Short mmCIF file of C-alpha atoms in Angstrom, two decimals:
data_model
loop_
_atom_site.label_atom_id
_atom_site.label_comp_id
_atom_site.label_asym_id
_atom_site.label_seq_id
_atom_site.Cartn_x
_atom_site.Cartn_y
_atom_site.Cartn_z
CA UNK A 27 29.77 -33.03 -10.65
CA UNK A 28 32.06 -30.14 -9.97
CA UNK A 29 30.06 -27.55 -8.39
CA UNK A 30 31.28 -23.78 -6.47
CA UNK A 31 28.13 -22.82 -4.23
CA UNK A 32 28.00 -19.20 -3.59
CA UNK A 33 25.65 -18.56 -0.45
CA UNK A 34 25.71 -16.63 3.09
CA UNK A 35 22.82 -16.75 5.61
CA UNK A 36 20.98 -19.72 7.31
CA UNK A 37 18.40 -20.10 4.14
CA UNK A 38 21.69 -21.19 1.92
CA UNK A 39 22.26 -23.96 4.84
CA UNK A 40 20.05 -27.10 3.58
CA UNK A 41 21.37 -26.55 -0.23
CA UNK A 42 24.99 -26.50 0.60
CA UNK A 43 23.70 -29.63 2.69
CA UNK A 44 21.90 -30.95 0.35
CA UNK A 45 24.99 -30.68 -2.62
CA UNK A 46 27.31 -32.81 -0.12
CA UNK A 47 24.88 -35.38 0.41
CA UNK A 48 23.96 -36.01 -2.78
CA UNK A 49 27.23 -36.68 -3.31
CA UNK A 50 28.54 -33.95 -5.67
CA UNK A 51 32.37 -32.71 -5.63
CA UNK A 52 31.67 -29.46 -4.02
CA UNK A 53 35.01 -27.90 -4.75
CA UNK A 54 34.46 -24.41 -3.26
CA UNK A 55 32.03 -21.50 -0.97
CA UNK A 56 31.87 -18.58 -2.35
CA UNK A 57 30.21 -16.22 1.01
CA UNK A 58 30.18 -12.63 2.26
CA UNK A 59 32.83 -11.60 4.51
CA UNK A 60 32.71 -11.88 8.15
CA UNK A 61 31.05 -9.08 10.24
CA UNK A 62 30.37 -7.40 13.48
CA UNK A 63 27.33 -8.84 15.61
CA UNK A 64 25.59 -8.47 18.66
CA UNK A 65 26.23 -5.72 21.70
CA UNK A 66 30.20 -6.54 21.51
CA UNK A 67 30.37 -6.24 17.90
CA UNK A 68 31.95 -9.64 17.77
CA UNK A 69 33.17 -10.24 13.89
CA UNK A 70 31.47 -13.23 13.13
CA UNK A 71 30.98 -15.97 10.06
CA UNK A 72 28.45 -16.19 7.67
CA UNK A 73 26.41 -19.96 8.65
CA UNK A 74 27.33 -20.95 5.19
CA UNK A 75 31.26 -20.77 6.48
CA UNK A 76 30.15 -22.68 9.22
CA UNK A 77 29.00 -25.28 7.65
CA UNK A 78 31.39 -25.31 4.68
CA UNK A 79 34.27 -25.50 7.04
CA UNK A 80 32.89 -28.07 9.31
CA UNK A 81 32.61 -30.13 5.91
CA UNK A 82 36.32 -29.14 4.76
CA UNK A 83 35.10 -27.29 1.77
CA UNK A 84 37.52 -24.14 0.87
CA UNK A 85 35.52 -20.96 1.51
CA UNK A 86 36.41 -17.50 -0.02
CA UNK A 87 35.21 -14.40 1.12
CA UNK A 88 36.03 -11.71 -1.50
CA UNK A 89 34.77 -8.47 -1.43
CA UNK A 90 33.67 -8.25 -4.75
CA UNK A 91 32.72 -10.49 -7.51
CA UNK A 92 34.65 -7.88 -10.40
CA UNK A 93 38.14 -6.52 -9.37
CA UNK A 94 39.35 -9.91 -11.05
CA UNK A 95 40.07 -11.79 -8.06
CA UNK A 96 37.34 -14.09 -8.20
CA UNK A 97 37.29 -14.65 -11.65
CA UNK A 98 41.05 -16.29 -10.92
CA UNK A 99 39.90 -18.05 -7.69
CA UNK A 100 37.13 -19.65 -10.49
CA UNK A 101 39.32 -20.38 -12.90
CA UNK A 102 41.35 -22.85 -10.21
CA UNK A 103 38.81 -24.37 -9.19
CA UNK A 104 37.16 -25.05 -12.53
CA UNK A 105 33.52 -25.91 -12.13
CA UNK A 106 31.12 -27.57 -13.72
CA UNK A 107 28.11 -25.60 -12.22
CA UNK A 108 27.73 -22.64 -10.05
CA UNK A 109 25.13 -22.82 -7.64
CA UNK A 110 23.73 -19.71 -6.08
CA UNK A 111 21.37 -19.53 -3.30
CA UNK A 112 21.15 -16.06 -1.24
CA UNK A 113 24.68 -14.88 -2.04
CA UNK A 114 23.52 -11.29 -2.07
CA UNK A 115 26.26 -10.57 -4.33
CA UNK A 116 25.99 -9.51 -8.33
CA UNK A 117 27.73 -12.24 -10.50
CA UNK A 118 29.59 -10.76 -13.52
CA UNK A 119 28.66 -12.36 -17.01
CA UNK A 120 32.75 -13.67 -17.48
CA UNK A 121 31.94 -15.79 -13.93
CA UNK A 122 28.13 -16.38 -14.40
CA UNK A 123 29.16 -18.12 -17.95
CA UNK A 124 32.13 -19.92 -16.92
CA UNK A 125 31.24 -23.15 -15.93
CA UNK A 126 29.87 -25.94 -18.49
CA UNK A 127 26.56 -25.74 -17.52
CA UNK A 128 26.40 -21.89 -16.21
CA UNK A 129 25.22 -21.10 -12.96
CA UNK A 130 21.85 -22.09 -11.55
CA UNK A 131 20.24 -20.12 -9.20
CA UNK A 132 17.59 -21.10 -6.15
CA UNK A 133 15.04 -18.25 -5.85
CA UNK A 134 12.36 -18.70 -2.76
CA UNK A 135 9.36 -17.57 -5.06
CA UNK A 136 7.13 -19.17 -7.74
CA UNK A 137 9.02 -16.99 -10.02
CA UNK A 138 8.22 -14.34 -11.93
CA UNK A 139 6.24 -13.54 -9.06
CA UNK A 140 8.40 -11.87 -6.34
CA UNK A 141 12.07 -11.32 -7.97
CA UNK A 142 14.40 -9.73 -5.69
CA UNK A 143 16.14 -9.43 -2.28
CA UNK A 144 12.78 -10.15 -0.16
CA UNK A 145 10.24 -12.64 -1.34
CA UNK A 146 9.49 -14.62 1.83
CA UNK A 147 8.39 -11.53 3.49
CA UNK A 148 6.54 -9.35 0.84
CA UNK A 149 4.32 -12.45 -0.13
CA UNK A 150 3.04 -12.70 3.39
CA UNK A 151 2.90 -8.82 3.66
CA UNK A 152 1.02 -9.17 0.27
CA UNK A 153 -1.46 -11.99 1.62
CA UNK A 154 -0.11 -14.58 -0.43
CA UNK A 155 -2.46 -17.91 -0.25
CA UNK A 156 1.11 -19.89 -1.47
CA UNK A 157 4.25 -19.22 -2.82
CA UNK A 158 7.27 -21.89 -3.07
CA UNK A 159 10.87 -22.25 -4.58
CA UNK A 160 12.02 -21.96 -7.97
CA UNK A 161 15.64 -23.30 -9.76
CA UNK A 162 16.39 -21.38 -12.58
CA UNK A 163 19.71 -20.10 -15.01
CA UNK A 164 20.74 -17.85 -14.17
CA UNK A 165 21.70 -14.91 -16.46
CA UNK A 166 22.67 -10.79 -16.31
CA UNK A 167 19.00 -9.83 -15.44
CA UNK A 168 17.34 -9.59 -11.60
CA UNK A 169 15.87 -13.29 -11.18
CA UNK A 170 15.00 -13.22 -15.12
CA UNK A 171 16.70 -16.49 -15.74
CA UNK A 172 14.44 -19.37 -17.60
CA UNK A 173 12.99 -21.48 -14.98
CA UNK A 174 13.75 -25.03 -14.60
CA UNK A 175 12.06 -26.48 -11.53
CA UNK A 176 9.11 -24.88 -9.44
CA UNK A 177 7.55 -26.24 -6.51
CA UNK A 178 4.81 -25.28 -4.64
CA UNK A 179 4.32 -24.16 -0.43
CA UNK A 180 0.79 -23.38 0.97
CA UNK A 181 0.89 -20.50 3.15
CA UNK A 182 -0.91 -21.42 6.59
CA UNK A 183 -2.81 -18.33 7.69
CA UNK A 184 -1.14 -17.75 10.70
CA UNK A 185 2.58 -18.37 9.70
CA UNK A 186 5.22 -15.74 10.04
CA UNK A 187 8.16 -15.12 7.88
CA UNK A 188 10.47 -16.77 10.13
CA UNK A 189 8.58 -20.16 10.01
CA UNK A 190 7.90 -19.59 6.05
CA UNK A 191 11.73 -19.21 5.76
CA UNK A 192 12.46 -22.07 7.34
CA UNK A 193 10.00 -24.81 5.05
CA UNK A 194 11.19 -22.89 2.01
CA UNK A 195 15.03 -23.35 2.79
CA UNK A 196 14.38 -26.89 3.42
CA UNK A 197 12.32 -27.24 -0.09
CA UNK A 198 15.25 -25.30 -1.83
CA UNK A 199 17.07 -28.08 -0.95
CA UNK A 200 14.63 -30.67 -2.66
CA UNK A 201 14.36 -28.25 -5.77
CA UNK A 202 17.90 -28.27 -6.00
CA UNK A 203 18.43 -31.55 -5.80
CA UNK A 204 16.02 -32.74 -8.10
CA UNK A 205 17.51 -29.54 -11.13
CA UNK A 206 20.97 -31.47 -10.68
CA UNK A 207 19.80 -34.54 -11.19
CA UNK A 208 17.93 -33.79 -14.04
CA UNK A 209 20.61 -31.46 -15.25
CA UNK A 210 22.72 -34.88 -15.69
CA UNK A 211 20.12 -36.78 -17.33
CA UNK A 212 19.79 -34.45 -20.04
CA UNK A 213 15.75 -33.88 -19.04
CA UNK A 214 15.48 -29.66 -18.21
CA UNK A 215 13.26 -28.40 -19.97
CA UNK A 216 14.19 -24.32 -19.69
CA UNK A 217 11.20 -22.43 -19.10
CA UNK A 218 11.28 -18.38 -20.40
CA UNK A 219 9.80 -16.00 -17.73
CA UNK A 220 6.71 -14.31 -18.43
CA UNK A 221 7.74 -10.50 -17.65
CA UNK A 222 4.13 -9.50 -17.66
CA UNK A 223 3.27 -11.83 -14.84
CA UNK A 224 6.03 -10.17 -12.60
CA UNK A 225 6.68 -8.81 -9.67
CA UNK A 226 9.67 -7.59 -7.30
CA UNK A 227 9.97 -7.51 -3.39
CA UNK A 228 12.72 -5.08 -2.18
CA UNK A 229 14.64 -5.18 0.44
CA UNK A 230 12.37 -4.73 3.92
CA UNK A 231 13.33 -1.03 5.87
CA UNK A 232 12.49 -0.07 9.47
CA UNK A 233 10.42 2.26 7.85
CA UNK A 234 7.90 -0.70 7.17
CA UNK A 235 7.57 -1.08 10.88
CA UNK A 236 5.13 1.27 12.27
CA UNK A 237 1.50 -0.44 12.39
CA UNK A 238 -1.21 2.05 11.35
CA UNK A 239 -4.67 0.30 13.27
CA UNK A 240 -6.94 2.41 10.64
CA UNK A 241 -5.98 -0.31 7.95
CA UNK A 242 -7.93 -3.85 8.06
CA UNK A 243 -7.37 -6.70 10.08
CA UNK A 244 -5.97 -8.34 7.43
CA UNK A 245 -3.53 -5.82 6.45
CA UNK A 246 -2.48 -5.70 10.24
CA UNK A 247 -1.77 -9.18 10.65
CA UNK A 248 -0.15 -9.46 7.12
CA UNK A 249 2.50 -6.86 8.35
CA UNK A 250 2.61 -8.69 12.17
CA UNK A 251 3.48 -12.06 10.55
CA UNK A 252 5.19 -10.66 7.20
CA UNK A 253 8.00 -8.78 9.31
CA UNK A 254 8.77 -11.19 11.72
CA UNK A 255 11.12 -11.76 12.97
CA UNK A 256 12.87 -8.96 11.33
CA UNK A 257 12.66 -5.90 11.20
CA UNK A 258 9.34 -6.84 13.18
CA UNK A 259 6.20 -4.05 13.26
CA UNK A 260 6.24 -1.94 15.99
CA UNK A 261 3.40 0.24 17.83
CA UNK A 262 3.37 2.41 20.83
CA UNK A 263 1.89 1.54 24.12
CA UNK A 264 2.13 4.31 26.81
CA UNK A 265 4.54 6.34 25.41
CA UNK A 266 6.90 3.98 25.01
CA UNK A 267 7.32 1.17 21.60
CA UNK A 268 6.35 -2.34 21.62
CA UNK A 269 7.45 -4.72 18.51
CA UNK A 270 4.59 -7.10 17.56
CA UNK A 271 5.70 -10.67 16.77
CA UNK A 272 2.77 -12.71 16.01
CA UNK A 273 -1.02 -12.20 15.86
CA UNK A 274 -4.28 -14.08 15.09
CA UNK A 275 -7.34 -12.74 13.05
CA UNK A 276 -11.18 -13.26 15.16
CA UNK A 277 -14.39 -12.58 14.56
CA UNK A 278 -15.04 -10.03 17.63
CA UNK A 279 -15.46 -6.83 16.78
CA UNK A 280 -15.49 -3.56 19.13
CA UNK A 281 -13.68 -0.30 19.52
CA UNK A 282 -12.00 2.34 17.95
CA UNK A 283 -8.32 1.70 15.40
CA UNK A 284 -5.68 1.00 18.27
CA UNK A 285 -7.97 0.36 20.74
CA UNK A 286 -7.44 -2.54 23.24
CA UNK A 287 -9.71 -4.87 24.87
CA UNK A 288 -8.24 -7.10 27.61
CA UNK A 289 -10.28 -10.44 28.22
CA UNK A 290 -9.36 -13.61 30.11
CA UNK A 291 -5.29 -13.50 29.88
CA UNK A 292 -5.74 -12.22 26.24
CA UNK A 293 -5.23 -9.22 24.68
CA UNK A 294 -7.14 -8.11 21.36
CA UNK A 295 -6.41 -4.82 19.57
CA UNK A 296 -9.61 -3.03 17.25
CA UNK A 297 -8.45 -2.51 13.66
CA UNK A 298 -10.97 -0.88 10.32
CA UNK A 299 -14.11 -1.61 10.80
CA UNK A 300 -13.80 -2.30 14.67
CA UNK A 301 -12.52 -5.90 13.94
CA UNK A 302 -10.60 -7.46 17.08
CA UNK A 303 -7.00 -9.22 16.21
CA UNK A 304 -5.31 -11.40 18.84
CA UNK A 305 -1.93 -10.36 19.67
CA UNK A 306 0.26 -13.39 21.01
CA UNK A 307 3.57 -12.53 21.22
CA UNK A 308 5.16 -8.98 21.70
CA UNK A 309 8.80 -7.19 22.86
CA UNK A 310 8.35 -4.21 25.12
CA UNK A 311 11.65 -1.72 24.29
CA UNK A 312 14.63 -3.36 25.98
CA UNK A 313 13.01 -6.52 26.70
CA UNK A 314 12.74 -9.77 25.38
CA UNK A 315 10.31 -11.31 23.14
CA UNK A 316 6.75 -12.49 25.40
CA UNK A 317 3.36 -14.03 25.43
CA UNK A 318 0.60 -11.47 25.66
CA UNK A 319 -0.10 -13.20 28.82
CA UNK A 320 2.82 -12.69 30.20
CA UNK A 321 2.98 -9.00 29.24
CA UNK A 322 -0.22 -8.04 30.51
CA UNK A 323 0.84 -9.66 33.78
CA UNK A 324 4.10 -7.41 33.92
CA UNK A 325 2.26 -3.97 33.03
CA UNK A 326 -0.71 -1.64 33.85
CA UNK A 327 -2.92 -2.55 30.60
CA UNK A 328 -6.57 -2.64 30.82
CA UNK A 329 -9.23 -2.34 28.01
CA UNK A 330 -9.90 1.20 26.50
CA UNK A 331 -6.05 1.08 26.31
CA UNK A 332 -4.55 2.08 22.59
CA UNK A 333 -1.77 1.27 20.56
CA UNK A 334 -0.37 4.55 18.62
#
């Protein structure tokens, strides 16, 4: 099959993959323009580009999907399929319905629940249980498309968003694979969204960051694990902010919100209701990412200590 893949970061990776292994005539990338990066502001390419051409698969980079260019760039290459997976670009209906079969789109959500830019993160933030990865077609609406495939990803109680992303890109993959080749054999049965089950996750601010210790452990270490690696919750410690990478709940209680207790090499911070959560990894400003342990063998902290 014919297919243009439109995708940029990492999560697009194992699809694009995925499409070439499976043997399909990937014909064109579609991906976001390079840009800056890092201290030196080195301009750099999207990991979709990478991989695209590593795998001698034309990539265009336009800045937008409806001055007309694209369309044309589409028209060449005449598709069969589009296949969209974190473009984080609006498709046009005159290059959405151009191919035979449309464009399909993989969503990491159990759609309707979490449409939009952030799903990975707001289901952790939100205390999801499981979420998972959903095909659908695509069409003019905000991840509204009728669903095709949907497959399901427990949700360990511990795992960040970083280590979520990273089993759901690789399932995307699977989903994908398994929507093509039931696409071909004629056996997709289109599924219409229910709009009263749904739900959106916008895109994540800094202004998510800041931990507030009067909420409950659970809400804590939803935000701890839901925001990292990026933007990443922050506190302050003496004056000065720490970013909080990963935590663990316990069953110790004592102290006030904020308050730290530092026992054996660990360190364990009082949320509502006195309950003690274990942080294990944090960044003091400027430095890179550490164990607790290592941390409270760098700096002053002793218990009766708070986070702000």
């Amino acid at each position: 099959m014919r297919i243009v893949f439109m995708g940029t970061p990492d999560f697009a990776v194992p699809c694009l993959k995925r499409l070439v292994d499976d043997g399909n005539e990937v014909v064109g990338v579609f991906t976001q323009p390079d840009k800056p990066k890092g201290r030196g502001y080195t301009l750099t390419p999207p990991p979709v580009k990478v991989f695209a051409e590593e795998n001698g698969i034309p990539v265009f980079q336009p800045k937008s999907m409806r001055d007309g260019e694209a369309l044309e760039i589409l028209k060449r290459l005449n598709p069969e399929l589009n296949v969209v997976t974190a473009y984080g670009k609006i498709l046009p209906p005159e290059i959405l319905y151009l191919p035979k079969f449309c464009s399909i789109n993989i969503h990491a959500s159990l759609l309707p629940k979490y449409r939009g830019a952030a799903p990975i993160q707001w289901c952790i933030l939100n205390g999801e249980k499981e979420t998972g990865v959903t095909s659908m077609l695509m069409n003019e609406g905000l991840d509204t498309g009728d669903i095709l495939i949907s497959e399901k990803l427990p949700i360990d109680e511990n795992m960040t968003a970083g280590e979520l992303h990273d089993k759901l890109s690789l399932l995307g993959a699977d989903v994908l694979s398994k929507t093509i080749r039931a696409l071909l054999d004629d056996s997709l049965k289109p599924i219409k969204q229910n709009d009263d089950e749904s739900c959106y996750s916008p895109m994540l601010t800094k202004a998510l960051c800041p931990i507030d210790f009067t909420k409950t452990i659970d809400e804590v270490h939803n935000k701890i694990r839901g925001l990292s690696p990026w933007p990443t919750a922050t506190a302050v410690l003496g004056g000065k902010k720490v970013k909080l990478h990963s935590s663990e709940k316990t069953e110790l209680k004592g102290g006030a919100p904020g308050e730290i207790t530092v026992s054996h090499g660990e360190m364990l911070v009082a949320c509502k209701d006195g309950k003690l959560l274990k942080i294990l990894e944090l960044q003091p400003e400027g430095k890179k990412r550490m164990s607790a342990e290592a941390f409270l063998l760098g700096h002053k902290i002793q218990s009766g200590d708070s986070f702000k």
